[in-house]
Short mmCIF file of C-alpha atoms in Angstrom, two decimals:
data_model
loop_
_atom_site.label_atom_id
_atom_site.label_comp_id
_atom_site.label_asym_id
_atom_site.label_seq_id
_atom_site.Cartn_x
_atom_site.Cartn_y
_atom_site.Cartn_z
CA MET A 23 59.84 -27.56 46.70
CA GLY A 24 58.92 -30.58 44.50
CA ALA A 25 58.42 -28.58 41.34
CA PRO A 26 62.14 -28.56 40.13
CA ALA A 27 62.37 -32.33 40.52
CA ASP A 28 59.02 -32.67 38.61
CA ARG A 29 60.54 -30.65 35.76
CA ALA A 30 63.80 -32.65 35.71
CA PRO A 31 62.51 -35.31 33.19
CA ASP A 32 61.26 -32.55 30.90
CA ARG A 33 64.67 -30.97 31.03
CA ALA A 34 66.33 -34.23 30.29
CA ILE A 35 63.98 -34.93 27.35
CA GLY A 36 64.65 -31.41 26.01
CA GLY A 37 68.32 -31.91 26.23
CA ARG A 38 68.13 -35.22 24.30
CA LEU A 39 66.01 -33.42 21.72
CA TRP A 40 68.57 -30.65 21.29
CA ARG A 41 71.39 -33.22 21.04
CA MET A 42 69.47 -35.06 18.48
CA ALA A 43 68.69 -31.91 16.55
CA GLY A 44 72.41 -31.01 16.66
CA LEU A 45 73.44 -34.47 15.36
CA ALA A 46 70.89 -34.20 12.65
CA ALA A 47 72.21 -30.74 11.64
CA VAL A 48 75.74 -32.07 11.59
CA ALA A 49 74.65 -35.09 9.46
CA GLY A 50 72.83 -32.78 7.19
CA LEU A 51 75.89 -30.56 6.77
CA ALA A 52 78.03 -33.69 6.13
CA TRP A 53 75.57 -34.94 3.44
CA ALA A 54 75.52 -31.64 1.71
CA ALA A 55 79.31 -31.49 1.74
CA ARG A 56 79.91 -35.09 0.77
CA ASP A 57 81.14 -34.34 -2.82
CA VAL A 58 83.12 -31.21 -1.87
CA PRO A 59 86.59 -32.78 -1.34
CA ALA A 60 86.41 -34.45 -4.74
CA ALA A 61 85.00 -31.38 -6.53
CA LEU A 62 88.00 -29.33 -5.27
CA GLY A 63 90.05 -31.43 -7.73
CA GLY A 64 93.60 -32.53 -7.70
CA ARG A 65 97.10 -30.93 -7.27
CA LEU A 66 100.02 -30.92 -9.45
CA THR A 67 102.45 -33.72 -8.75
CA GLY A 68 105.11 -35.81 -10.58
CA ALA A 69 105.55 -35.27 -14.26
CA ARG A 70 102.64 -32.75 -14.42
CA ALA A 71 104.31 -30.53 -11.86
CA GLN A 72 107.61 -30.85 -13.57
CA ARG A 73 106.02 -29.76 -16.88
CA ALA A 74 104.31 -26.80 -15.27
CA ALA A 75 107.55 -25.70 -13.70
CA ARG A 76 109.00 -25.41 -17.32
CA SER A 77 106.31 -23.14 -18.44
CA PRO A 78 107.19 -19.41 -19.07
CA GLN A 79 103.88 -18.64 -17.15
CA PHE A 80 104.99 -20.50 -14.06
CA ARG A 81 107.37 -19.14 -11.38
CA ASP A 82 107.49 -19.18 -7.52
CA GLY A 83 105.18 -22.13 -7.33
CA THR A 84 102.19 -20.61 -9.29
CA PHE A 85 101.13 -19.50 -12.82
CA HIS A 86 101.08 -15.81 -13.62
CA ASN A 87 99.67 -13.47 -16.18
CA ARG A 88 101.88 -11.69 -18.58
CA GLU A 89 101.67 -8.49 -16.46
CA PRO A 90 101.03 -8.25 -12.75
CA ILE A 91 97.37 -7.58 -12.09
CA ARG A 92 95.11 -7.26 -9.10
CA THR A 93 92.11 -9.68 -9.05
CA MET A 94 90.17 -7.45 -6.70
CA THR A 95 90.46 -3.70 -6.06
CA THR A 96 88.89 -1.35 -3.40
CA GLY A 97 86.57 -0.11 -6.16
CA GLU A 98 84.72 3.25 -5.45
CA PRO A 99 85.51 5.00 -2.20
CA GLY A 100 82.87 4.12 0.46
CA ARG A 101 81.43 1.29 -1.52
CA ASN A 102 80.58 -1.83 0.50
CA LEU A 103 80.32 -4.90 -1.89
CA VAL A 104 78.84 -7.14 0.78
CA ARG A 105 76.04 -4.63 1.52
CA GLU A 106 75.48 -4.04 -2.08
CA LEU A 107 75.22 -7.83 -2.77
CA ILE A 108 72.55 -8.16 -0.07
CA PHE A 109 70.64 -4.89 -0.32
CA GLY A 110 71.51 -3.68 -3.79
CA LYS A 111 68.63 -2.63 -6.08
CA GLN A 112 70.09 -4.21 -9.22
CA ARG A 113 67.76 -6.69 -10.99
CA ARG A 114 70.17 -9.63 -10.98
CA ARG A 115 67.67 -12.23 -11.99
CA PRO A 116 65.20 -12.39 -14.95
CA THR A 117 61.65 -11.45 -14.08
CA ALA A 118 60.19 -14.34 -16.23
CA PRO A 119 61.55 -17.66 -17.57
CA VAL A 120 64.41 -17.38 -19.95
CA PRO A 121 63.18 -18.64 -23.29
CA LEU A 122 64.89 -21.81 -24.36
CA LEU A 123 64.96 -23.34 -27.75
CA ARG A 124 65.45 -27.04 -28.55
CA PRO A 125 68.69 -27.28 -30.58
CA THR A 126 67.91 -28.22 -34.19
CA PRO A 127 70.13 -30.31 -36.42
CA ALA A 128 72.22 -28.58 -39.06
CA ALA A 129 70.12 -27.49 -42.05
CA ALA A 130 72.29 -29.37 -44.50
CA PRO A 131 75.04 -32.10 -44.30
CA SER A 132 78.31 -30.76 -42.98
CA THR A 133 80.60 -29.24 -45.59
CA GLU A 134 84.19 -28.02 -45.65
CA ARG A 135 82.88 -24.45 -45.04
CA GLN A 136 80.30 -25.30 -42.36
CA LEU A 137 80.36 -23.13 -39.20
CA ASP A 138 77.42 -23.30 -36.88
CA ILE A 139 77.37 -22.31 -33.11
CA VAL A 140 74.93 -23.44 -30.38
CA TRP A 141 75.15 -21.57 -27.18
CA TYR A 142 73.65 -23.58 -24.20
CA GLY A 143 74.02 -20.87 -21.62
CA HIS A 144 76.76 -19.15 -19.63
CA ALA A 145 80.04 -20.24 -21.40
CA SER A 146 78.84 -23.70 -22.50
CA THR A 147 78.89 -23.66 -26.22
CA LEU A 148 78.97 -26.14 -29.19
CA ILE A 149 81.05 -25.22 -32.21
CA GLU A 150 80.23 -27.29 -35.40
CA ILE A 151 83.00 -26.50 -37.83
CA GLU A 152 83.84 -28.41 -41.03
CA GLY A 153 82.18 -31.56 -39.97
CA HIS A 154 83.68 -31.47 -36.44
CA ARG A 155 81.93 -30.86 -32.97
CA VAL A 156 83.83 -28.92 -30.25
CA LEU A 157 82.24 -28.35 -26.84
CA LEU A 158 83.47 -25.42 -24.75
CA ASP A 159 83.38 -25.23 -20.93
CA PRO A 160 80.41 -27.47 -20.29
CA VAL A 161 78.44 -27.00 -17.06
CA TRP A 162 75.16 -28.78 -16.65
CA SER A 163 74.88 -28.81 -12.97
CA ASP A 164 72.27 -26.68 -11.14
CA ARG A 165 75.05 -24.84 -9.19
CA CYS A 166 78.43 -23.69 -10.12
CA SER A 167 79.87 -24.73 -6.79
CA PRO A 168 81.74 -27.59 -5.14
CA SER A 169 78.36 -28.31 -3.33
CA ALA A 170 75.18 -29.47 -4.98
CA THR A 171 73.18 -27.54 -2.33
CA VAL A 172 75.03 -24.27 -1.79
CA GLY A 173 76.32 -21.77 -4.42
CA PRO A 174 75.10 -19.83 -7.35
CA LYS A 175 72.06 -21.64 -8.85
CA ARG A 176 71.18 -21.74 -12.47
CA LEU A 177 68.64 -19.10 -13.79
CA HIS A 178 67.52 -21.45 -16.62
CA GLU A 179 67.59 -25.03 -17.45
CA PRO A 180 70.02 -26.31 -19.99
CA PRO A 181 68.24 -26.55 -23.32
CA LEU A 182 69.10 -30.24 -23.61
CA ARG A 183 70.32 -33.01 -21.52
CA LEU A 184 73.94 -34.27 -21.62
CA ASP A 185 72.79 -37.56 -22.97
CA GLU A 186 71.28 -35.69 -25.86
CA LEU A 187 74.54 -34.13 -27.05
CA PRO A 188 75.78 -35.38 -30.48
CA PRO A 189 79.08 -37.17 -30.65
CA LEU A 190 81.87 -34.78 -29.86
CA ASP A 191 85.36 -34.47 -31.26
CA ALA A 192 86.87 -32.40 -28.51
CA ILE A 193 85.95 -30.82 -25.23
CA LEU A 194 87.79 -27.59 -24.30
CA ILE A 195 88.18 -26.10 -20.85
CA SER A 196 89.35 -22.52 -20.43
CA HIS A 197 90.22 -22.65 -16.64
CA ASP A 198 89.24 -24.41 -13.49
CA HIS A 199 86.60 -22.06 -11.91
CA TYR A 200 83.32 -23.79 -11.00
CA ASP A 201 81.35 -22.02 -13.62
CA HIS A 202 83.69 -23.37 -16.34
CA LEU A 203 84.87 -26.78 -15.00
CA ASP A 204 82.07 -28.89 -13.40
CA MET A 205 82.90 -32.24 -11.87
CA PRO A 206 79.49 -34.01 -12.54
CA THR A 207 79.50 -32.81 -16.10
CA VAL A 208 82.99 -33.96 -16.73
CA GLN A 209 82.24 -37.32 -15.23
CA GLU A 210 79.01 -37.80 -17.27
CA LEU A 211 80.82 -36.74 -20.51
CA THR A 212 83.55 -39.14 -19.67
CA ARG A 213 81.07 -41.92 -19.57
CA ARG A 214 78.95 -40.93 -22.62
CA GLN A 215 81.56 -39.59 -24.98
CA SER A 216 85.04 -40.56 -26.30
CA ALA A 217 86.34 -37.14 -27.13
CA PRO A 218 89.58 -35.80 -25.59
CA PHE A 219 89.58 -33.03 -23.01
CA LEU A 220 91.91 -30.22 -24.06
CA VAL A 221 92.80 -28.12 -21.03
CA PRO A 222 95.42 -25.53 -19.88
CA LEU A 223 98.46 -26.88 -18.01
CA GLY A 224 97.68 -28.29 -14.56
CA VAL A 225 93.92 -28.77 -15.08
CA GLY A 226 94.56 -32.36 -15.94
CA ALA A 227 95.12 -33.00 -12.27
CA HIS A 228 91.45 -32.36 -11.68
CA LEU A 229 90.35 -34.66 -14.48
CA ASP A 230 92.72 -37.41 -13.17
CA ARG A 231 90.96 -37.29 -9.77
CA TRP A 232 87.54 -37.45 -11.48
CA GLY A 233 88.34 -40.61 -13.44
CA VAL A 234 89.10 -39.19 -16.91
CA PRO A 235 91.50 -41.67 -18.65
CA ALA A 236 95.00 -40.26 -19.03
CA GLU A 237 94.86 -40.83 -22.80
CA ARG A 238 91.85 -38.40 -22.99
CA ILE A 239 93.74 -35.54 -21.26
CA VAL A 240 95.63 -33.06 -23.49
CA GLU A 241 97.38 -30.27 -21.46
CA LEU A 242 98.56 -27.25 -23.33
CA ASP A 243 100.51 -24.10 -22.49
CA TRP A 244 99.89 -20.90 -24.23
CA SER A 245 100.79 -21.06 -28.00
CA GLU A 246 100.79 -24.86 -27.95
CA SER A 247 98.54 -26.72 -30.39
CA HIS A 248 96.84 -30.15 -30.80
CA ARG A 249 95.31 -31.61 -33.90
CA VAL A 250 91.86 -33.19 -33.66
CA GLY A 251 90.88 -34.64 -37.06
CA GLY A 252 91.11 -31.66 -39.48
CA LEU A 253 91.22 -29.11 -36.70
CA GLU A 254 94.17 -27.30 -35.18
CA ILE A 255 93.23 -26.23 -31.64
CA THR A 256 95.54 -23.74 -29.83
CA ALA A 257 95.61 -22.56 -26.36
CA THR A 258 96.18 -18.80 -26.29
CA ALA A 259 96.74 -16.18 -23.64
CA ALA A 260 94.20 -14.65 -21.29
CA GLN A 261 94.32 -12.41 -18.31
CA HIS A 262 92.60 -14.19 -15.43
CA PHE A 263 93.42 -16.46 -12.47
CA SER A 264 92.50 -19.91 -11.28
CA GLY A 265 91.65 -21.90 -8.10
CA ARG A 266 88.92 -24.14 -6.75
CA GLY A 267 89.79 -23.79 -3.07
CA LEU A 268 92.00 -21.57 -0.94
CA ARG A 269 95.02 -21.99 -3.19
CA ARG A 270 95.10 -19.79 -6.25
CA ASP A 271 96.83 -20.00 -9.59
CA GLY A 272 98.03 -23.62 -9.33
CA THR A 273 96.73 -24.24 -12.87
CA LEU A 274 96.90 -22.16 -16.07
CA TRP A 275 93.98 -20.37 -17.71
CA SER A 276 93.53 -19.77 -21.43
CA SER A 277 91.64 -18.55 -24.39
CA TRP A 278 91.29 -20.89 -27.40
CA VAL A 279 91.59 -20.87 -31.15
CA VAL A 280 89.66 -23.57 -33.14
CA ALA A 281 90.91 -23.58 -36.76
CA GLY A 282 89.80 -25.70 -39.57
CA ALA A 283 91.13 -25.66 -43.18
CA HIS A 284 88.78 -22.82 -44.00
CA ARG A 285 86.97 -21.56 -40.87
CA LYS A 286 88.19 -20.13 -37.57
CA VAL A 287 86.65 -19.43 -34.17
CA PHE A 288 88.12 -17.66 -31.12
CA TYR A 289 86.90 -18.07 -27.49
CA THR A 290 87.98 -15.76 -24.77
CA GLY A 291 87.42 -17.98 -21.72
CA ASP A 292 87.42 -15.50 -18.83
CA SER A 293 89.74 -12.52 -19.27
CA GLY A 294 90.25 -8.91 -18.66
CA TYR A 295 91.00 -6.65 -21.65
CA PHE A 296 94.72 -6.71 -22.55
CA ASP A 297 97.07 -6.22 -25.49
CA GLY A 298 97.26 -9.96 -26.03
CA TYR A 299 94.07 -9.84 -28.22
CA ALA A 300 95.86 -7.86 -30.90
CA GLU A 301 98.71 -10.25 -30.82
CA ILE A 302 96.36 -13.26 -31.11
CA GLY A 303 94.54 -11.56 -33.90
CA ALA A 304 97.78 -10.95 -35.74
CA ALA A 305 99.01 -14.53 -35.26
CA HIS A 306 95.87 -16.55 -35.72
CA GLY A 307 93.14 -14.23 -37.29
CA PRO A 308 90.99 -13.16 -38.89
CA PHE A 309 88.22 -15.16 -37.22
CA ASP A 310 84.86 -15.91 -38.68
CA ALA A 311 83.36 -15.71 -35.19
CA THR A 312 84.45 -14.85 -31.70
CA LEU A 313 82.80 -16.04 -28.62
CA MET A 314 83.31 -13.25 -26.17
CA GLN A 315 82.81 -13.02 -22.35
CA ILE A 316 80.51 -10.00 -21.61
CA GLY A 317 79.13 -10.72 -18.06
CA ALA A 318 80.11 -10.91 -14.45
CA TYR A 319 82.10 -7.67 -14.58
CA ASP A 320 82.51 -4.93 -11.99
CA LYS A 321 84.75 -1.96 -11.31
CA ALA A 322 86.12 -3.90 -8.26
CA TRP A 323 87.77 -6.50 -10.59
CA PRO A 324 88.36 -4.84 -13.77
CA ALA A 325 91.48 -6.70 -14.77
CA ILE A 326 89.97 -10.20 -14.86
CA HIS A 327 86.54 -9.84 -16.61
CA MET A 328 85.89 -7.51 -19.52
CA PHE A 329 83.12 -4.95 -19.62
CA PRO A 330 80.98 -5.30 -22.82
CA GLU A 331 82.61 -2.23 -24.47
CA GLU A 332 86.10 -3.85 -23.86
CA ALA A 333 84.76 -7.09 -25.39
CA VAL A 334 83.87 -5.24 -28.57
CA ALA A 335 87.30 -3.67 -28.64
CA ALA A 336 88.90 -7.05 -28.15
CA HIS A 337 86.77 -8.47 -30.98
CA LEU A 338 88.05 -5.82 -33.25
CA ASP A 339 91.68 -6.45 -32.06
CA LEU A 340 91.13 -10.15 -32.91
CA ARG A 341 89.88 -9.24 -36.42
CA GLY A 342 86.68 -10.98 -35.73
CA GLY A 343 83.66 -11.41 -38.06
CA LEU A 344 80.51 -12.33 -36.11
CA PHE A 345 80.49 -11.46 -32.41
CA LEU A 346 78.57 -13.99 -30.29
CA PRO A 347 78.34 -13.04 -26.47
CA VAL A 348 78.73 -15.75 -23.73
CA HIS A 349 79.15 -15.66 -19.94
CA TRP A 350 75.88 -14.10 -19.20
CA ALA A 351 72.24 -15.00 -18.50
CA THR A 352 72.71 -18.40 -16.67
CA PHE A 353 74.38 -17.74 -13.27
CA ASN A 354 74.16 -14.60 -11.12
CA LEU A 355 77.88 -13.90 -10.40
CA ALA A 356 78.12 -10.15 -10.25
CA LEU A 357 76.18 -7.01 -9.11
CA HIS A 358 74.98 -5.74 -12.47
CA ASP A 359 71.46 -6.12 -13.84
CA TRP A 360 70.77 -9.48 -15.47
CA ALA A 361 70.36 -7.92 -18.94
CA GLU A 362 72.82 -5.17 -18.60
CA PRO A 363 75.67 -6.90 -20.40
CA VAL A 364 73.77 -7.51 -23.54
CA ASP A 365 72.13 -4.11 -23.62
CA ARG A 366 75.50 -2.51 -23.38
CA LEU A 367 76.92 -4.80 -26.00
CA TRP A 368 74.10 -4.05 -28.43
CA ALA A 369 74.60 -0.30 -28.02
CA GLU A 370 78.44 -0.57 -28.47
CA ALA A 371 78.12 -2.89 -31.48
CA LYS A 372 75.88 -0.38 -33.26
CA ALA A 373 78.32 2.41 -32.47
CA ARG A 374 81.26 0.62 -33.79
CA ASP A 375 79.55 -1.22 -36.70
CA VAL A 376 80.19 -4.78 -35.21
CA ARG A 377 77.98 -7.72 -36.34
CA ILE A 378 76.48 -9.52 -33.41
CA ALA A 379 74.21 -12.50 -32.86
CA VAL A 380 72.50 -12.93 -29.50
CA PRO A 381 70.80 -16.29 -29.61
CA ARG A 382 68.38 -17.73 -27.02
CA PRO A 383 69.90 -20.66 -25.22
CA GLY A 384 69.76 -23.61 -27.56
CA GLU A 385 69.30 -21.59 -30.65
CA ARG A 386 71.48 -22.61 -33.64
CA VAL A 387 73.52 -19.77 -35.16
CA VAL A 388 74.64 -20.27 -38.76
CA VAL A 389 77.64 -17.95 -38.92
CA ASP A 390 77.19 -17.09 -42.47
CA ASP A 391 73.50 -16.34 -41.98
CA PRO A 392 72.99 -15.32 -38.32
CA PRO A 393 69.54 -14.62 -36.82
CA PRO A 394 68.67 -10.85 -36.50
CA VAL A 395 69.08 -9.28 -33.08
CA ASP A 396 65.52 -9.01 -31.76
CA GLY A 397 65.99 -7.96 -28.12
CA TRP A 398 64.40 -11.13 -26.79
CA TRP A 399 65.99 -10.69 -23.42
CA GLN A 400 64.30 -7.43 -22.78
CA ALA A 401 60.89 -9.13 -22.40
CA VAL A 402 62.24 -11.09 -19.46
CA ALA A 403 64.55 -8.50 -17.88
#
């Protein structure tokens, strides 16, 4: 009869240990989530909200594409995306380290016809044009997520540190998704650089919350331009959506035209294929180079990300010269094989006689003399 009483201290100690473990787990979750509220960004208020309300793209409290689209469809009958994500047989990661190159300086002093491009991975890209440097969608964090411990993790390191970037003239953001707009990267660039951030309408609310000075935030609607030195930078249409939390489309998304006196570059941001590419090509082309999104596509969301073949069609609509693929290789954001986007691109480019360059992350591309396509990714696929 005394045994239960003898075990009472053990049960009490066990209970305390479980409570301590529970408290430790809660503390751990709180630590992991400590930056999440700030990373979610800001909301449109005051003059920023009033300006958004005047945009042709804004109605009923949110921004809209030119034509109604569905961001997610049912896809193929009987398909289970969650099951495929967990048990799918696709090779969504490289089998060996992605080869990185240390970015090299330009071979010659900048000239009025200079046009070099350095792709750092995913969409993060440096355009060196006529003596100016423009950085696109910089993401240097290990994860594209509001949390530093949860979310899609990089498949390769950046080829250089943020403090090794050269002085920039402008930083462009295409939209506010985490793989294109990264709070820690923005904050570090704010400290280390003096360049303005050019962003679509509403995205300035996020930058405000993260400490970017108001004089360094330039918000543009589609077809609006801003001059930076000898460059005219124009926000152009895209077919996508926005949102960093539960609320969607509270900020605008865009593609970008970077035009000097002699050279022009187009960047898609994220977008499905739409007739706006032909209109942009007619209004702003031809382009010496296009930076085209080719990855993270699926039949379940065909309206918001292009398949590689559609990216080639868009490049031709834009009257592009050299095609340089972005938005692949760095984050696992879809169900296709890691190397599938660029394999499909290479085949389609050959079929349609389109010039492409497929650099390793960090490799300089001189647009007038691009490196030959050598299939480097196939060795690590």
